[in-house]
Coordinates of C-alpha atoms in Angstrom, one line a residue:
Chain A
X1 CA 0.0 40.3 -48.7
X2 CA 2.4 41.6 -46.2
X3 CA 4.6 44.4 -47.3
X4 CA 8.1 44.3 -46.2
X5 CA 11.3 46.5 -46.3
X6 CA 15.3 45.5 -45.4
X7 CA 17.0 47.7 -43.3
X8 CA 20.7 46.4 -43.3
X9 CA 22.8 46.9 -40.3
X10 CA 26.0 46.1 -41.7
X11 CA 29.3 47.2 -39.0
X12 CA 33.0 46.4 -37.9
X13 CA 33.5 44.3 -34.7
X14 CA 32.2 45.2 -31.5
X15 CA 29.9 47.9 -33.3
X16 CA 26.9 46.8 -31.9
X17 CA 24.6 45.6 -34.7
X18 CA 23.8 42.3 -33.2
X19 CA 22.7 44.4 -29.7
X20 CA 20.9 47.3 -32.1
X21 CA 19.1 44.7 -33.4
X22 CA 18.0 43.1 -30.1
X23 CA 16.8 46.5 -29.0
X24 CA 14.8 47.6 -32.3
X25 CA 13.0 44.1 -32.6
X26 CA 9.6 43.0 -31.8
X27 CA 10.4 39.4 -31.9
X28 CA 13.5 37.6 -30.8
X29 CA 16.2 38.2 -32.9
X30 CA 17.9 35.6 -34.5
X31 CA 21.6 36.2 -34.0
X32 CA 24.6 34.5 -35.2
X33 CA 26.8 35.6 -32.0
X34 CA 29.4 33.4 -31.1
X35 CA 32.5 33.2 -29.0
X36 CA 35.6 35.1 -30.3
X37 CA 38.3 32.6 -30.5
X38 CA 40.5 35.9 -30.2
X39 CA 41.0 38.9 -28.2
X40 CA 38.3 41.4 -29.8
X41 CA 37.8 43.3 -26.6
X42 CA 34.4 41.4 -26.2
X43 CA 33.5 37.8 -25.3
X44 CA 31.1 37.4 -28.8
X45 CA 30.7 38.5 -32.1
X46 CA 28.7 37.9 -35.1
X47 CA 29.7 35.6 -37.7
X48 CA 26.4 35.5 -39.9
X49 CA 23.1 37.4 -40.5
X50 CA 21.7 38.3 -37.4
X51 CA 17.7 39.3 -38.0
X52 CA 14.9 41.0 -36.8
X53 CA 11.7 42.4 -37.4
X54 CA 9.5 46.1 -36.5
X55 CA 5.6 45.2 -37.9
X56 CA 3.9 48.1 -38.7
X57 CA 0.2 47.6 -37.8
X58 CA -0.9 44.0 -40.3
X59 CA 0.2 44.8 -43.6
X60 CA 3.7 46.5 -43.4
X61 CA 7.0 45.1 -41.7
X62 CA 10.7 46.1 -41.7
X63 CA 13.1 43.5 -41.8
X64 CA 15.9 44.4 -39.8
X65 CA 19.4 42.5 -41.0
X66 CA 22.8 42.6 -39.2
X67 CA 25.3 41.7 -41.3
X68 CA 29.6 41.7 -40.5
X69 CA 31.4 44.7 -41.7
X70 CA 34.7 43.0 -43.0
X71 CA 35.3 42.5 -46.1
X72 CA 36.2 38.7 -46.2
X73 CA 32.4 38.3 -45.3
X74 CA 31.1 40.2 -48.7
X75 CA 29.4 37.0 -49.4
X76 CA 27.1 37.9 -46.7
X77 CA 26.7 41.4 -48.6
X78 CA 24.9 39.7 -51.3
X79 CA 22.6 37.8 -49.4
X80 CA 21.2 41.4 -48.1
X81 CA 21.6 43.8 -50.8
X82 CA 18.6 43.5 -52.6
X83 CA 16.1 46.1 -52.7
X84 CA 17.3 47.6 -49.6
X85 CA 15.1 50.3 -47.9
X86 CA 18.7 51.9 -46.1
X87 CA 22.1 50.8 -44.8
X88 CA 23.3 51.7 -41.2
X89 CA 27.2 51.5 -41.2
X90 CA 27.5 50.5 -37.9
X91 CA 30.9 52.0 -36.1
X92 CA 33.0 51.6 -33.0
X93 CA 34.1 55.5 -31.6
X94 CA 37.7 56.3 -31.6
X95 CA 40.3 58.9 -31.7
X96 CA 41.6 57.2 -35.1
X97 CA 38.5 56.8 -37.5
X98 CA 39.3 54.2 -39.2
X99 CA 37.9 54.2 -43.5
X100 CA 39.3 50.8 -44.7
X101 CA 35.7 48.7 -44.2
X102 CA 33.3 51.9 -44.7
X103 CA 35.2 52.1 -48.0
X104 CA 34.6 48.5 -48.9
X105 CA 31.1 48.3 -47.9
X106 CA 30.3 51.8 -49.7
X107 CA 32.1 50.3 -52.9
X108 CA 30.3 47.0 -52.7
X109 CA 27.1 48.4 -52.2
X110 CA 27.2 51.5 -54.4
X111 CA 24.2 53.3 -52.9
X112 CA 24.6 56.8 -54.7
X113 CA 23.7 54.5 -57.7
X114 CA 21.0 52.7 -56.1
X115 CA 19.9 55.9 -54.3
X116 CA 19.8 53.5 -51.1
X117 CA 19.6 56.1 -47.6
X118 CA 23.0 55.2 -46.1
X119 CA 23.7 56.1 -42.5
X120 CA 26.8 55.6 -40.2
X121 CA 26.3 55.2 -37.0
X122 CA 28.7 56.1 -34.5
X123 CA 28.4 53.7 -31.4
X124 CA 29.4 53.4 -28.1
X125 CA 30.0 57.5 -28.5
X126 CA 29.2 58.2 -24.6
X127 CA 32.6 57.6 -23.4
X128 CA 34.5 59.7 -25.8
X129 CA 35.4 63.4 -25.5
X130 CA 32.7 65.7 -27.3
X131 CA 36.0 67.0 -29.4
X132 CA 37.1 63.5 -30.6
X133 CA 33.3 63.0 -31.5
X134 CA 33.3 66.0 -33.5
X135 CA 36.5 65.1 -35.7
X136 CA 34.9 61.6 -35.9
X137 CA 31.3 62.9 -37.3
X138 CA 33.5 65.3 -39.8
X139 CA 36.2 62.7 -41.2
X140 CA 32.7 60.1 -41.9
X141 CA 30.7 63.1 -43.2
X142 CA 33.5 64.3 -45.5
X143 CA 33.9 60.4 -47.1
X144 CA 30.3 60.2 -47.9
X145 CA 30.2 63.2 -49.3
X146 CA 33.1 62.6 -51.4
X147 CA 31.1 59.6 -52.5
X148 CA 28.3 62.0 -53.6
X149 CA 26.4 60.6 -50.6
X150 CA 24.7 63.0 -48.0
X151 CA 26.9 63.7 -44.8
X152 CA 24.7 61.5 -42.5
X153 CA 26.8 60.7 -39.6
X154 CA 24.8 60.0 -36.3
X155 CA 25.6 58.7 -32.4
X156 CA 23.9 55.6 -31.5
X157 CA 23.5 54.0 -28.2
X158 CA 22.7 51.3 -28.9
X159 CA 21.2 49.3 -25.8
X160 CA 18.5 52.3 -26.1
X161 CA 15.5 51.6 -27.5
X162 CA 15.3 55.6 -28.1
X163 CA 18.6 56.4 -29.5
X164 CA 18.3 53.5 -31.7
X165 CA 14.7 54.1 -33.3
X166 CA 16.7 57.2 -34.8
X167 CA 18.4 54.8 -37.5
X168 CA 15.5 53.8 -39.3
X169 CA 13.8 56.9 -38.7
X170 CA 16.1 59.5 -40.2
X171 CA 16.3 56.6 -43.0
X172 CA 12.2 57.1 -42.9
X173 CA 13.0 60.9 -43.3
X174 CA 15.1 60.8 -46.5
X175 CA 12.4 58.5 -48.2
X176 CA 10.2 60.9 -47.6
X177 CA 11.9 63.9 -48.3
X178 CA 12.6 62.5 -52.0
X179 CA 8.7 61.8 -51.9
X180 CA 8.1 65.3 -51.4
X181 CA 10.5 66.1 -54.3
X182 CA 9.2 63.4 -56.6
X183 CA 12.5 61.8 -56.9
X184 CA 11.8 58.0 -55.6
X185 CA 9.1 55.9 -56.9
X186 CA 7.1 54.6 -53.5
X187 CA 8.3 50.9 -54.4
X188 CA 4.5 49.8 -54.0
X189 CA 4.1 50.5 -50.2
X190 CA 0.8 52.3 -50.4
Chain B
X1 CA 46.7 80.0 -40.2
X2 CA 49.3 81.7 -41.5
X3 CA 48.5 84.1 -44.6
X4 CA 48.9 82.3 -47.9
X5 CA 51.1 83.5 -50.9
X6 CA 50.5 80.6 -53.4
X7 CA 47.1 79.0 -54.9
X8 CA 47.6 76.0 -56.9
X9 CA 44.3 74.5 -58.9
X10 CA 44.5 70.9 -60.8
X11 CA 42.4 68.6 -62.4
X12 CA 43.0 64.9 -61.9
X13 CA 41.5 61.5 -63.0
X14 CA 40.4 59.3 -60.2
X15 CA 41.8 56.0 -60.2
X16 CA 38.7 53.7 -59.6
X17 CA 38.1 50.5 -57.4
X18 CA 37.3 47.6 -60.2
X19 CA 33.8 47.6 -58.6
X20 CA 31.7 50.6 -58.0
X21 CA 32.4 53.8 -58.3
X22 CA 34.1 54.8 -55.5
X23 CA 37.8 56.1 -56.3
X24 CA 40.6 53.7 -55.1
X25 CA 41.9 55.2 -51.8
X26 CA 39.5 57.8 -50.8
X27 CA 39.1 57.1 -47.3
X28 CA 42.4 57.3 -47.0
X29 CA 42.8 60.5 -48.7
X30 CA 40.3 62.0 -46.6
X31 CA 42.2 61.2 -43.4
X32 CA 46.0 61.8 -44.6
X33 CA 45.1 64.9 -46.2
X34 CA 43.4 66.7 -43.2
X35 CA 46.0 66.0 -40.9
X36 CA 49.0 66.3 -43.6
X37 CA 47.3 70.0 -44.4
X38 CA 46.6 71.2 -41.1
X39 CA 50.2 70.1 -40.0
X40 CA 51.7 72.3 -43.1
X41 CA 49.4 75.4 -42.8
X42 CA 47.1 74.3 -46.3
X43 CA 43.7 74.5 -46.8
X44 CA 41.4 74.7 -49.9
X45 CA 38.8 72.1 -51.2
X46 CA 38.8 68.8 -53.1
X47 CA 36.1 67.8 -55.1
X48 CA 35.4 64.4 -56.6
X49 CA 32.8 63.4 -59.2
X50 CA 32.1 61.0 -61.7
X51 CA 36.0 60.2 -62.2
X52 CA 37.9 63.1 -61.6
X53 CA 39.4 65.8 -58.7
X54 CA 39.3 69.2 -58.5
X55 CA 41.3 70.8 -56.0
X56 CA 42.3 74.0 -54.7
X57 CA 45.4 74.4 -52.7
X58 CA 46.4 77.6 -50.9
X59 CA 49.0 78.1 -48.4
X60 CA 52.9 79.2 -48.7
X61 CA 54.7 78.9 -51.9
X62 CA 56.7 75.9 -50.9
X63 CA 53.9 73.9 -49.0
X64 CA 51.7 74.1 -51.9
X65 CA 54.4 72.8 -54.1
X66 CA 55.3 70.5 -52.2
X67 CA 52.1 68.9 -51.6
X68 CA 51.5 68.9 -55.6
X69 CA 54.7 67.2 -55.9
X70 CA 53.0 64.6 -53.7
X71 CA 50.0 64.3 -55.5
X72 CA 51.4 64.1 -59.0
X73 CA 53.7 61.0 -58.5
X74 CA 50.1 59.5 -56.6
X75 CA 49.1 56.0 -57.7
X76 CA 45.0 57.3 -57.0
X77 CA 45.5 59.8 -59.7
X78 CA 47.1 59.7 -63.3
X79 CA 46.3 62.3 -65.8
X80 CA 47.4 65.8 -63.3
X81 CA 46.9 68.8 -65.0
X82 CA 47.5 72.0 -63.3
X83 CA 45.1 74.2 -64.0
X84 CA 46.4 77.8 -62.9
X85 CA 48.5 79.1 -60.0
X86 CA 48.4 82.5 -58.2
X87 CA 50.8 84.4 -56.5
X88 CA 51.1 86.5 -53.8
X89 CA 47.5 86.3 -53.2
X90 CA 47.5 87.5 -49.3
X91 CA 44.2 86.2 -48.4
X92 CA 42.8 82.8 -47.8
X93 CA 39.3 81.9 -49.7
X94 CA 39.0 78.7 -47.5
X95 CA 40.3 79.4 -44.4
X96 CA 38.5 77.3 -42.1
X97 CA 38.5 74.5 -44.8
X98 CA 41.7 71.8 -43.5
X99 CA 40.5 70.0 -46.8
X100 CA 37.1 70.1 -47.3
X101 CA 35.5 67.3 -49.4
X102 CA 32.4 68.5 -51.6
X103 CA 30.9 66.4 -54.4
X104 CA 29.0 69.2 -56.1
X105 CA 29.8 72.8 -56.3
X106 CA 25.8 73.7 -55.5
X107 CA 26.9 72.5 -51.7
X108 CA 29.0 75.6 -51.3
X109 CA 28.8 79.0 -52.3
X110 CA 32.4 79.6 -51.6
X111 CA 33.1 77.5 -54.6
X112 CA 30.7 79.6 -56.7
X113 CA 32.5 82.7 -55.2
X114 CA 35.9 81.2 -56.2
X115 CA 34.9 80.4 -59.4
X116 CA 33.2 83.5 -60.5
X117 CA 36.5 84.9 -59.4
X118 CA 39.1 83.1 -61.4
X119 CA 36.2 83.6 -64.2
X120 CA 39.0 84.8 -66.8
X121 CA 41.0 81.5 -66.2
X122 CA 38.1 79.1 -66.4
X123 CA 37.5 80.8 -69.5
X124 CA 41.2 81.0 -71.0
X125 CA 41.0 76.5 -70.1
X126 CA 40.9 74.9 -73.0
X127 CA 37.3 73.4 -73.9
X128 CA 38.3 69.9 -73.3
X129 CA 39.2 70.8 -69.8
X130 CA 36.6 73.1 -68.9
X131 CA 34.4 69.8 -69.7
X132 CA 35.9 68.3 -67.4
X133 CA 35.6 70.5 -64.7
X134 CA 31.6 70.5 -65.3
X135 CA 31.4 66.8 -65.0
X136 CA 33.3 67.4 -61.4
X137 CA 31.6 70.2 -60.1
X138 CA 28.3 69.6 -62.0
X139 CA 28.8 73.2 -63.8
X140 CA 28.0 74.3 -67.0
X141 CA 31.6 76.2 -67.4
X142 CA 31.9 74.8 -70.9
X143 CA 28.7 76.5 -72.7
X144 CA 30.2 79.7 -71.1
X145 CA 27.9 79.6 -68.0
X146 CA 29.3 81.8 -65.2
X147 CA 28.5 79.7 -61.7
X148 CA 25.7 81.7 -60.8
X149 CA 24.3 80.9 -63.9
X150 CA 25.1 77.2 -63.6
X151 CA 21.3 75.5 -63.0
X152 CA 19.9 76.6 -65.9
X153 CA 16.1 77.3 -65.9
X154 CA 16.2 77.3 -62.3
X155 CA 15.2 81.3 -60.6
X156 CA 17.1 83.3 -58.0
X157 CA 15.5 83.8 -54.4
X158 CA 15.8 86.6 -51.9
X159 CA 15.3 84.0 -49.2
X160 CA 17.5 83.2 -46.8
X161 CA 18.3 79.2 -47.4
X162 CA 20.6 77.2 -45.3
X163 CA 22.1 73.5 -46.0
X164 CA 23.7 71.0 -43.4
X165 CA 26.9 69.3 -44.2
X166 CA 26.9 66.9 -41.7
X167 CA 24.3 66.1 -38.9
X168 CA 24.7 67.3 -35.4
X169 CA 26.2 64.8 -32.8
X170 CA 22.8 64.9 -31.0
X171 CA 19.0 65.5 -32.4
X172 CA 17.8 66.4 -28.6
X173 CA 16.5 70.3 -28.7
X174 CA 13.3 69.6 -26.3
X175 CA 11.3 69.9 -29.5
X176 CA 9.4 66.7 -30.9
X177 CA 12.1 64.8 -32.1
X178 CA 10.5 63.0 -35.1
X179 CA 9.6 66.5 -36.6
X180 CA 13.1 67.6 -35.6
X181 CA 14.5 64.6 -37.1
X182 CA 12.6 65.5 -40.5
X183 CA 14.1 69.1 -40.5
X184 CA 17.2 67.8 -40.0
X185 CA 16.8 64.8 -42.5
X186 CA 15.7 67.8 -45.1
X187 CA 18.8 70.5 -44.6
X188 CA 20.8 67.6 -45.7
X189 CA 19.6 66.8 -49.2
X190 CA 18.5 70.4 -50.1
X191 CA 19.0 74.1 -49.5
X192 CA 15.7 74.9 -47.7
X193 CA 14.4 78.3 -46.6
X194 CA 12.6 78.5 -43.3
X195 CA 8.7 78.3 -45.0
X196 CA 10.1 74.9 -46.7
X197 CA 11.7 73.4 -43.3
X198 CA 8.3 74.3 -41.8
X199 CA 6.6 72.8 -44.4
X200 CA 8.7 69.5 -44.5
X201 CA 8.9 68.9 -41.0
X202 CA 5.8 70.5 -39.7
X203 CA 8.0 72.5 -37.1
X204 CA 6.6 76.5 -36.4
X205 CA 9.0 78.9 -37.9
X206 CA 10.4 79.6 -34.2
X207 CA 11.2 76.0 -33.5
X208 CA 12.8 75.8 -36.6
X209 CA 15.3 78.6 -35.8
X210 CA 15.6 77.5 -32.7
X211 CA 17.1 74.3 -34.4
X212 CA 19.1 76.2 -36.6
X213 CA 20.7 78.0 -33.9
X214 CA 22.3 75.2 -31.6
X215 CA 25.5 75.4 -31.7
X216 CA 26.0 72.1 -32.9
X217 CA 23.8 72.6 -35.6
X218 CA 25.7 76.2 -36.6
X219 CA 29.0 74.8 -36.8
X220 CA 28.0 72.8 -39.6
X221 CA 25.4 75.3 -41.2
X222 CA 25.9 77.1 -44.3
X223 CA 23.7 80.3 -44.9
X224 CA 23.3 81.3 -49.0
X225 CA 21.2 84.1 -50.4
X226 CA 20.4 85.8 -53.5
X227 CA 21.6 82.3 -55.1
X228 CA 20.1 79.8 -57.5
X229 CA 17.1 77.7 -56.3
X230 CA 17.7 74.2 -56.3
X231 CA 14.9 72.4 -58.0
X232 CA 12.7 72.3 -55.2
X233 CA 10.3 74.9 -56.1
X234 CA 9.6 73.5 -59.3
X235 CA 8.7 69.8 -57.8
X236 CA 6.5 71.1 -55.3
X237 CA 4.5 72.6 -58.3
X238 CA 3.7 69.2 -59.1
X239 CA 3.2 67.3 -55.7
X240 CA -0.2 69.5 -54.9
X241 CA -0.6 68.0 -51.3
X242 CA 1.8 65.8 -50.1
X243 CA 0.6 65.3 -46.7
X244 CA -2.6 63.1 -48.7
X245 CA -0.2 60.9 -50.7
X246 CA 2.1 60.1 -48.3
X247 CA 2.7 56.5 -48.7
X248 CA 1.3 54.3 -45.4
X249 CA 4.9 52.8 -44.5
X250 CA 6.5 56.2 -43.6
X251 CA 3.4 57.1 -41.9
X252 CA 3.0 53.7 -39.7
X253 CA 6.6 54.0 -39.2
X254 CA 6.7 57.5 -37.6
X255 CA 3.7 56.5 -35.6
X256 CA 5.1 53.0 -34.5
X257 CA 8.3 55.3 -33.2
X258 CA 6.6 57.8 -31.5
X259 CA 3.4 60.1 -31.3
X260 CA 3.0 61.7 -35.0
X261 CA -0.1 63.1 -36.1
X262 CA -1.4 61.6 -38.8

């Protein structure tokens, strides 16, 4: 039998989850784009579960799950947060780092009790001023820490195959640096 | 910033969302309270743990009073108790801390520092409060534990360890950027000294430093010696050889990402 983790890519508008998602899978994503029916600064967005999927070699996969980063959509939440392997907060840059939805999605998924890896991901980071990055990586890094969660802020571009693989591998890394502490059980992988 | 003549210290309960833990507000704390104390010459640290604040203000008289003023009529807190207050103290013990957020006091050793200094108020606290302040700093203040003493059991090293508070903008050193990424992965969970980020991320001791001193990785680096292990040292004890028992999915993934030897 197949072995299978979720990675959740769960982000505001125009974040890039549906396009990280496109660029990380081995098979054709399933995405739930759609035409905005209003100005969002972008011509579609995701309005369900957009999926994909990495295999590793016959017996292992990682299911990779894009889901909207509003609140009004914490249905969706649910349908994702099980079992989770990590959670990529996917995040527009901008001079005024916004809180309000990283706060609801940290809330509603609790991962300091779940001891779920939780990353945000700072997208479409190339076009801001290295100064306006660095405030940005320090306001995110000083929540999750706040929320007793390590201060794992990252840049992501997200159309790049090689900036991208960083998600789930510093999400790999964390796994396996509680491995070599002997503070998470392998969840039957081996 | 100016020199400060006024530290204020309180001890607050968190008012919590209805789901989670998370206290009501936070994110909006974070924000307002960095600009808010950078605008009015304040820094210090606030803490937050299972329910309640600790915070440290330091800046001038009226400032510091003024801000506390804030923070008492608060809707996210109820319960403010000031702690102590000092005056005419002349130096800053966070000065390049806006408002630094810590969940744990083991992620700084300036809170130790402060701590073991202001050792006679902790102690003068009444035992109900000093409880308090262990739950939020994850101390042992209330069996009359001094900081350094506070990870009981655990032994002190003469090691140079370092900790990240927040990853660097950019993981590209021109060393292999899996391993890097494990090094970095590990200075954020842990203290780590230079055999275990060598160890943990198979990295030579030179790259590791040469990590360690990039700029972007400095800026966020804090440096501790002489201090309490974390518990580390006494897992590895029991996890003989890692490298054997390292479950196939983190393997397959590093290798599906990249070279990795296996």
């Amino acid at each position: 039998m197949k072995a299978y983790e979720k990675l959740a890519f769960v982000g505001d508008v125009g974040s890039g989850k549906s396009t990280i998602i496109r660029t990380l899978s081995e098979i054709s994503a399933v995405d739930t784009d759609r035409r905005s029916t209003v100005d969002i600064g972008k011509e579609f967005t995701t309005i369900g579960i957009d999926y994909g999927r990495i295999s590793l070699g016959d017996d292992l996969a990682l299911g990779l799950y894009g889901v909207p980063g509003q609140k009004r959509y914490s249905m969706l939440w649910d349908h994702v947060n099980q079992s989770l392997w990590g959670i990529a907060f996917m995040v527009r840059s901008s001079a005024e780092p916004s809180i309000e939805n990283l706060d609801a999605v940290i809330s509603h998924f609790d991962p300091a009790a779940s001891d779920t890896p939780f990353v945000v991901a700072i997208s479409h980071a190339d076009i801001s001023p290295a100064d306006q990055l660095e405030h940005e990586v320090d306001v995110y890094s000083d929540y999750l820490k706040a929320c007793s969660l390590p201060g794992t802020v990252m840049t992501v571009d997200c159309t790049s195959f090689e900036s991208s693989r960083n998600i789930p591998l510093l999400v790999n890394s964390i796994h396996y640096q509680r491995l070599r502490l002997g503070q998470s059980d392998d969840k039957g992988n081996e | 910033m100016p020199s400060p003549n006024k530290r204020l210290v309180y001890l607050s309960e968190a008012v919590l969302e209805q789901r989670g833990n998370v206290p009501r507000g936070l994110g909006k704390i974070v924000i307002v309270a960095r600009r808010y104390n950078r605008e009015h010459g304040i820094s210090g640290f606030l803490s937050y743990r299972r329910g309640f604040y600790f915070q440290v203000l330091e800046g001038s008289g009226s400032a510091v009073e003024a801000l506390f003023d804030r923070i008492r009529v608060d809707t996210r807190h109820r319960n403010v108790v000031q702690l102590w207050t000092e005056s005419s103290v002349g130096t800053r013990f966070f000065p390049s801390w806006g408002m630094r957020l810590n969940s744990a006091a083991d992620t700084s050793s300036e809170i130790y520092d402060y701590l073991d200094y202001c050792k006679d108020r902790v102690e003068a606290l009444d035992p109900s409060l000093r409880r308090n302040i262990d739950k939020t700093l994850s101390l042992n203040l209330s069996r009359g534990d001094g900081p350094s003493n506070a990870a009981s059991g655990a032994h002190r090293s003469t090691e140079l360890e370092f900790r990240l508070s927040a990853l660097p903008s950019s993981f590209e050193f021109g060393l292999d950027h899996l391993k890097t990424i494990d090094m970095l992965a590990a200075l954020l969970q842990h203290w780590r000294s230079i055999d275990e980020l060598v160890e943990l991320s198979e990295l030579s001791a030179e790259e590791v430093r040469h990590v360690l001193k990039q700029p972007r990785v400095e800026a966020r680096l804090s440096v501790r010696q002489s201090e309490v292990k974390t518990t580390l040292a006494g897992k590895n004890q029991s996890w003989p050889d890692a490298g054997r028992t390292k479950p196939k999915f983190y393997r397959r993934l590093q290798s599906f990402f990249g070279a990795r030897k296996s």
